[in-house]
């Protein structure tokens, strides 16, 4: 099994207790990669921020001047469900891992959505993490209604397999 590196950093102090969230979040990300048959060890960088921070990035990278819950920055243009084909130049020479992509999550938005949907912050953050990794792997719910059904069905399947349900303990 590939050893992935998932780095979580907080851009703003006091957003949440990262140590309480990280184990389940990382478990979901690793399971997503396994579920999608990603055999190459990958690096994924996760930045936790607030609505102001994500709004700035959303405006800069997508020309949408409003906060959102998660932004995904895939490093490759992948086709969903197909094996990742990379050469040695795409791999980090020190670690041998593939930089799959970056994600930015607004913890402020995630807290509001968790409250709105009546589930835990951990569940919401895991949902957003899985959602983002699927984007990095080429899934895009914005292409068509069918793509949206596939993307969201995979998210629920993965979260359920990881034991992350809407009834999960609240944090």
Backbone as a ProteinNet text record, in pm:
[ID]
protein_1_A
[PRIMARY]
XXXXXXXXXXXXXXXXXXXXXXXXXXXXXXXXXXXXXXXXXXXXXXXXXXXXXXXXXXXXXXXXXXXXXXXXXXXXXXXXXXXXXXXXXXXXXXXXXXXXXXXXXXXXXXXXXXXXXXXXXXXXXXXXXXXXXXXXXXXXXXXXXXXXXXXXXXXXXXXXXXXXXXXXXXX
[TERTIARY]
84.1	0	88.3	49.6	126	118.1	229.4	231.3	209.7	91.8	56.5	97.9	120.9	151.4	41	-31.8	-139.5	-102.7	-71.8	-28	-143.8	-177	-286.1	-226.1	-251.7	-205.7	-323.1	-314	-418.5	-364.9	-434.4	-392.7	-438.6	-531.7	-587.5	-591	-539.4	-537.6	-678.3	-695.6	-818.4	-940.3	-923.1	-1038.7	-1105.9	-1024.4	-1077.2	-962.9	-996.8	-897.5	-851.9	-741.9	-692.1	-661.3	-612.9	-577.1	-700.6	-815.7	-939.2	-994.1	-964.1	-1018.1	-925.4	-794.9	-696.8	-708	-720.9	-721.6	-834.3	-956.1	-1067.5	-1057.8	-1014	-998.6	-896.6	-780.4	-675.1	-721.7	-790.8	-844.7	-935.3	-1020.7	-1112.1	-1036.9	-934.7	-855.6	-782.8	-718.7	-645.9	-740.7	-858	-954.8	-1002.1	-1022.5	-1063.3	-960.2	-834	-727.1	-724.8	-741.3	-745.2	-867.8	-981.3	-1107.5	-1096.4	-1021.8	-1004.8	-880.6	-825.2	-711.5	-588.2	-563.3	-443	-327	-239.6	-128.3	-2.8	5.6	120.9	109.4	215.6	216.4	199.1	112	77.4	100.8	123.9	126	-0.8	-67.9	-183.5	-164.2	-180.3	-164.5	-303.1	-336	-467	-446.2	-509.1	-504.5	-643.4	-650	-774.2	-771.4	-879.6	-885.1	-1026	-1050.6	-1183.5	-1249	-1369.2	-1440.8	-1364.9	-1300.1	-1225.9	-1109.8	-1037.3	-923.9	-964.7	-1071.9	-1114.3	-1179.9	-1244.9	-1305.3	-1196.6	-1087.2	-975.3	-920.3	-901.8	-851.3	-951.7	-1079.3	-1184.3	-1188	-1171.5	-1169.3	-1045.4	-931.9	-805.7	-800.4	-849.1	-832.4	-954	-1073	-1193.9	-1276.7	-1229	-1301.7	-1441.8	-1455.9	-1583	-1556.2	-1607.7	-1577.8	-1676.9	-1669.7	-1750.1	-1684.4	-1718.2	-1665	-1732	-1658.8	-1711.7	-1663	-1704.6	-1664	-1528.3	-1500.8	-1375	-1330.6	-1201.2	-1140.7	-1041	-1040.3	-948.4	-855.4	-727.8	-627.6	-551.6	-609.5	-540.9	-413.3	-312.3	-186.4	-182.6	-273.1	-277	-417.1	-427.2	-555.8	-586.4	-660.5	-685.4	-824.8	-839.3	-969.3	-1020.1	-1141.7	-1194.3	-1192.9	-1147.1	-1149.7	-1034.8	-952.9	-839.7	-713.4	-623.3	-497.8	-418.5	-349.1	-263.7	-134.7	-105.6	16.6	110.9	221.4	319	458.4	541.1	681.7	762.4	891.2	976.2	984.8	960.6	967.8	852.1	740	625.8	636.3	738	752	853.3	827.4	922.1	1048.9	1164.2	1286.6	1330.5	1291.6	1330.1	1240.1	1110.2	1015.7	963.9	970.8	914.3	763.5	703.4	557.1	513.2	391.9	327.3	251.3	272.9	194.7	58.9	-41.1	-173.9	-246.4	-232.6	-298.7	-310.2	-370.5	-393.6	-543.7	-584	-722.3	-721.9	-820.6	-839.2	-982.8	-997.1	-1129.5	-1156.5	-1273.7	-1317.2	-1381.8	-1312	-1366.7	-1490.4	-1487.1	-1602.1	-1726.9	-1711.9	-1823.1	-1861.1	-1761.4	-1787.5	-1867.2	-1834.2	-1909	-2055	-2077.3	-2213.9	-2291.1	-2226	-2293.1	-2320.5	-2228.7	-2250.6	-2373.5	-2383	-2499.1	-2626.8	-2620.5	-2736.1	-2786	-2693.4	-2731.8	-2748.2	-2716.6	-2737.2	-2639.7	-2516	-2414.7	-2287.9	-2186.9	-2065.8	-1976	-1889.6	-1788.3	-1694	-1660	-1573.5	-1636.6	-1765.3	-1834.1	-1828.4	-1852.4	-1851.9	-1713.1	-1610.6	-1474.1	-1432	-1470.2	-1438.9	-1509.9	-1635.7	-1711.7	-1638.7	-1596.3	-1528.4	-1393.8	-1323.3	-1195.4	-1211.5	-1307.7	-1334.4	-1378.1	-1465.4	-1512.8	-1393.9	-1301.2	-1185.8	-1092.8	-1065.7	-976.5	-1038.5	-1168.9	-1234	-1214.4	-1220.2	-1189.5	-1046.2	-951.9	-811.9	-794.9	-883.3	-877	-958.3	-1009.5	-1075.5	-1227.3	-1287.8	-1433.7	-1475.3	-1583.9	-1630.3	-1781.8	-1842.9	-1988.8	-2051.2	-1969.9	-2023.6	-2037.6	-1987.1	-1994	-2134.8	-2200.3	-2334	-2408	-2536.5	-2618.3	-2570.1	-2531.9	-2482.3	-2350.3	-2260	-2132.9	-2156.6	-2255	-2289.2	-2338.7	-2424.6	-2474.6	-2360.2	-2268.8	-2154.5	-2066.7	-2032.6	-1945.6	-2006.7	-2132.5	-2195.8	-2222.8	-2250.7	-2268.8	-2136.7	-2026.8	-1895.4	-1863	-1892	-1866.7	-1937.9	-2065.4	-2144	-2094.8	-2059.9	-2007.9	-1877.7	-1789.5	-1659.7	-1677.7	-1757.7	-1779.1	-1844	-1938.6	-2005.3	-1905.7	-1820.1	-1719.7	-1621.1	-1601	-1510.7	-1581.9	-1711.5	-1787.2	-1823.1	-1819.5	-1853.4	-1994.6	-2089.2	-2228.9	-2282	-2399.5	-2462.7	-2492.2	-2494.5	-2520.6	-2391.5	-2275.1	-2148.3	-2145.5	-2070.8	-2060.8	-2024	-2090.2	-2062.4	-1935.9	-1853.9	-1735.1	-1746
-119.3	0	125.2	222.8	346.5	427.4	489.3	576.3	719.3	769.5	905.7	1002.5	1125.5	1230.4	1335.8	1352.1	1450.3	1552.2	1672.6	1779.3	1874.6	1895.9	1986.9	2104	2224.7	2345.7	2440.8	2520	2617.9	2756	2828.8	2963.3	3065.8	3027.1	3116.9	3043.3	3106.2	3045.3	3024.2	2912.4	2888.5	2850.5	2808.7	2771.3	2644.9	2546.2	2420.3	2342.5	2235.5	2148.4	2048.1	2081.4	1997.3	1855.3	1840.1	1705.9	1617.2	1676.1	1598.5	1559.5	1639	1618.1	1533.6	1553.6	1494.2	1343	1262.6	1116.4	1069.4	1116.8	1075	1136.6	1260.3	1329.3	1255	1225.3	1155.4	1015.3	947.4	814.6	821.1	921.6	936.3	967.1	1051	1085.5	960.9	888.8	767.5	662.2	649.3	552.2	592.2	721.1	769.7	730	750.2	714.9	563.8	485.8	340.1	296.5	353.8	322.4	348.5	451	489.3	424.8	326.8	248.1	332	434	515.2	439	385.8	304.8	386.6	502.6	590.2	665.5	667.9	747.6	894.5	963.8	1102.3	1196.9	1322.3	1432	1513.8	1544.5	1634.1	1736.3	1861.2	1972.1	2029.4	2042.6	2092.5	2217.7	2325.8	2448.5	2476.6	2493.1	2531.7	2682.5	2747.5	2892.7	2935.6	3065.1	3118.1	3167	3221.1	3266.9	3376.3	3465.5	3573.7	3518.4	3421.9	3363	3288	3211.1	3133.5	3223.6	3330.2	3425.5	3489.7	3526.4	3587.3	3490.6	3365.2	3265.1	3236.4	3231.5	3206.5	3320.1	3442.7	3557.6	3553.2	3520.8	3519	3407.6	3288.5	3173.4	3139	3184.3	3148	3269.6	3388.1	3512	3511.7	3446.3	3444.3	3509	3629.4	3706.4	3675.1	3550.1	3511	3390	3370.8	3255.6	3128.2	3018.5	2887.5	2791.5	2666.8	2573	2509.4	2473.4	2406.9	2445.7	2460.2	2481.2	2368.9	2317.1	2209.5	2260.1	2228	2267.6	2142.7	2067.6	1947.4	1985.3	1901.9	1926.4	1858.5	1763.3	1689.8	1696.3	1675.4	1666.5	1517.8	1460.5	1316.6	1282.4	1160.7	1107.9	1017.7	1043.8	964.1	814.9	738	593	532.1	614.8	562.2	570.2	473.7	476.1	603.3	648.8	766.7	723.6	786.1	757.8	876	853.2	960.6	908.1	999.2	966.4	1017	988.3	1028.2	1179.2	1256.2	1402	1460	1386.4	1434.1	1399.2	1321.5	1277.1	1362.4	1383.3	1453.9	1368.5	1422	1340.9	1294.9	1369.1	1332.4	1224.6	1231	1138	1031.2	1058.1	965	974.7	1070.5	1085	1183.4	1163.1	1249.4	1358.6	1483.6	1593	1592.3	1537.5	1524.1	1657.5	1737.6	1866.7	1929.4	2045.6	2122.2	2140	2148.2	2185.2	2292.1	2378.4	2482.9	2469.5	2462.3	2445.9	2562.7	2622.8	2724.6	2653.4	2654.9	2592.2	2669.9	2799	2882.9	2836.4	2813.4	2767	2623.5	2539.4	2400.1	2392.2	2478.1	2481.1	2518.3	2618.5	2662.5	2551.4	2484.2	2376.1	2256.1	2223.8	2113.6	2142.4	2265.3	2304.3	2299	2351.5	2353.2	2211.6	2117.6	1981.1	1890.6	1941.6	1865.1	1750.7	1769.1	1667.4	1734.3	1653	1703.1	1779.4	1861.4	1931.5	1829.9	1724.4	1620.7	1563.2	1532.2	1476.5	1574.3	1700.8	1800.6	1816.4	1821.5	1835.6	1711.5	1594	1471.1	1471.5	1514.7	1526.3	1619.2	1735.4	1832.4	1779.1	1706.5	1646.7	1542.9	1453.6	1350.4	1417.8	1514.9	1590.3	1647.7	1708.9	1772.7	1670.5	1559.9	1458.4	1400.1	1381.1	1332	1431.6	1561.8	1662.7	1645.4	1623.4	1605.8	1483.9	1385.5	1263	1272.6	1392.7	1415	1420.3	1390.2	1397.4	1543.5	1576.1	1714.9	1717.1	1745.5	1747.3	1863.4	1956.7	2073.3	2051	1938.2	1910.6	1876.4	1786.6	1742.7	1686.5	1665.8	1606.6	1465	1389.9	1253.3	1254.6	1345.6	1357.7	1395.9	1481.1	1520.4	1399.7	1317.4	1197.4	1103.2	1084.5	995.5	1049.4	1177.2	1241.3	1228.8	1264.5	1264.4	1123.4	1028.4	888.7	832.3	863.3	818.3	876.4	1003.8	1067.3	993.1	967	899.7	757.6	687.2	550.5	549.4	641.1	648.9	687.4	788.5	830.9	720.3	652.6	542.4	430.9	396.8	292.4	331.7	461	511.4	531.5	502.1	518.8	662.6	747.8	889.7	910.2	915.9	931.8	1064.9	1098.3	1221.6	1213	1092	1071.5	1063.7	1079.6	1070.4	1169.1	1130.6	1212.5	1356	1449	1590.2	1634.7	1714.3	1773	1922.9
0	0	0	-78.3	-90.6	39.1	74.5	191.7	145.9	175.9	137.6	247.3	209.2	304.7	294.5	404.2	408.2	514.9	470.2	559.2	582.8	710	745.8	822.8	771.9	840.4	857.6	960.3	987	955.1	869.2	831.5	934.7	1019.4	1119.8	1253.1	1357.7	1490.9	1545.2	1615.8	1689.9	1608.6	1484.1	1402.3	1454.2	1491.2	1541.6	1605.2	1672.2	1733.3	1627.6	1559.4	1450.3	1496.2	1619.7	1667.8	1682.7	1706.2	1717.9	1581.2	1482.1	1347.8	1260.9	1273.9	1182.6	1165	1271.8	1249.3	1157	1179	1094.5	955.5	948.4	820.3	733.6	790.4	716.3	676	765.6	734.5	610.6	604.1	489.3	360.8	369.3	250.3	200.3	291.6	252.5	195.6	256.1	204.6	64.8	42.3	-90.5	-195.3	-164.2	-258.2	-283.4	-177.6	-191.1	-271	-239.5	-307.2	-457.2	-492.9	-633.2	-696.3	-626.4	-677.2	-710.8	-628.8	-646.7	-582.7	-666.7	-618.3	-593.2	-654	-637	-504.4	-426	-303.5	-341.8	-269.6	-303.3	-186.8	-220.9	-125.2	-146.5	-36.5	-41.1	69.7	35	128.4	157	285.1	327.5	411.4	370.2	448.9	504.7	635.8	702.3	720.4	681	689.5	730.4	725.8	756.9	627.3	638.7	519.6	444.3	518.5	454.6	371.6	427.4	356.5	231.1	240.7	123.7	19.3	66	-29	-115.2	-51.8	-124.6	-230.5	-192.8	-288	-399.2	-364.1	-462.6	-566.2	-518.6	-609.9	-699.2	-639.3	-713.2	-818	-782.6	-871.6	-956.8	-913.8	-988	-1028	-994.4	-1021.9	-962.5	-846.1	-773.5	-638.4	-619.8	-499.6	-388.1	-339.6	-224	-159.6	-33.1	40.1	-10.5	-0.8	-33.9	73.6	67.4	172.3	145.5	19.6	-12.7	-153.8	-169.7	-300.9	-324.4	-444.6	-482.1	-590.7	-575	-672.3	-717.5	-814.2	-863.6	-937.9	-923.7	-993.8	-1130.2	-1152.3	-1278	-1337.2	-1465.9	-1533.3	-1550.9	-1454.7	-1452.8	-1503.1	-1550	-1591.2	-1480.4	-1430.6	-1319.6	-1349.2	-1251.7	-1263.6	-1341.3	-1405.2	-1481.8	-1397	-1414.5	-1336.9	-1364.1	-1261.6	-1276.1	-1343.3	-1454.9	-1530	-1512.8	-1443.6	-1425.6	-1453.1	-1495.2	-1514.9	-1397.3	-1398.3	-1286	-1265.8	-1369.9	-1355.9	-1275.2	-1266.8	-1189.7	-1040.5	-1004.2	-866.2	-791.5	-664	-579	-569.8	-610	-610.7	-471.1	-368	-231.7	-172.5	-201.2	-136.7	-231.6	-363	-460.5	-470.8	-398.7	-401.1	-509.2	-553.9	-652.1	-578.2	-616.4	-558.7	-626.4	-556.2	-614.6	-620.5	-514.8	-516.5	-380	-379.6	-257.2	-238.5	-112.1	-83.3	24.8	16.6	116.2	166.1	297.8	358	451.2	437.3	531.4	650.1	762.7	883.5	929.7	910.9	946	869.9	739.8	656.1	693.3	720.7	758.6	889.1	985.8	1113	1088	1005.2	974.7	902.7	808.2	734.7	824.6	914.7	1008.5	1094.6	1141.1	1221.9	1137.1	1016.1	926	897.4	874	838.4	960	1079.1	1201.3	1221.2	1176.8	1202.9	1256.8	1284.9	1349.6	1252.7	1310.7	1232.2	1167.9	1239.5	1182.8	1056.9	1062.2	945.4	828.8	856	748.8	688.5	773.1	722.4	642.9	689.8	615	480.4	479.1	354.5	257.1	305.4	219.1	171.2	257.9	218.5	109.6	126.8	25.8	-104.4	-93.9	-210.7	-288.2	-216.1	-279.2	-344.5	-275.8	-333.5	-460.4	-460.8	-583.4	-697.2	-666.7	-769.6	-819.4	-726.5	-765.6	-856.9	-840	-919.8	-1049.1	-1078.7	-1207	-1203.7	-1089.9	-1082.2	-1077.5	-1147.1	-1150.1	-1155.8	-1043.1	-1033.3	-1109.7	-1154.7	-1225.4	-1375.3	-1426.9	-1570.9	-1617.1	-1543.3	-1582.8	-1462	-1479.8	-1373.8	-1341.3	-1443.5	-1423.1	-1346.1	-1381.4	-1309.8	-1163.4	-1139.8	-1003.2	-923.4	-982.9	-915.5	-880	-972.4	-949.6	-836.3	-844.1	-744.9	-604.9	-591.1	-459.6	-408.5	-496.7	-454.9	-401.8	-470.5	-424.2	-287.3	-267.3	-137.9	-26.1	-45.8	58.8	81.2	-25.9	-14.6	66.6	37	104.3	251.2	277.6	415.7	498.5	440.3	509.3	541.2	445.1	466.3	576.6	594.8	698.9	832.7	836.3	960.1	991.4	889.9	907.8	854.8	946.3	907.5	958.6	915.7	964.2	1114.1	1166	1309.1	1390	1324.2	1395.3	1511.6	1613.4	1734.3	1699.7	1765.3	1740.6	1813.8	1746.3	1807.9	1804.7
[MASK]
+++++++++++++++++++++++++++++++++++++++++++++++++++++++++++++++++++++++++++++++++++++++++++++++++++++++++++++++++++++++++++++++++++++++++++++++++++++++++++++++++++++++++++

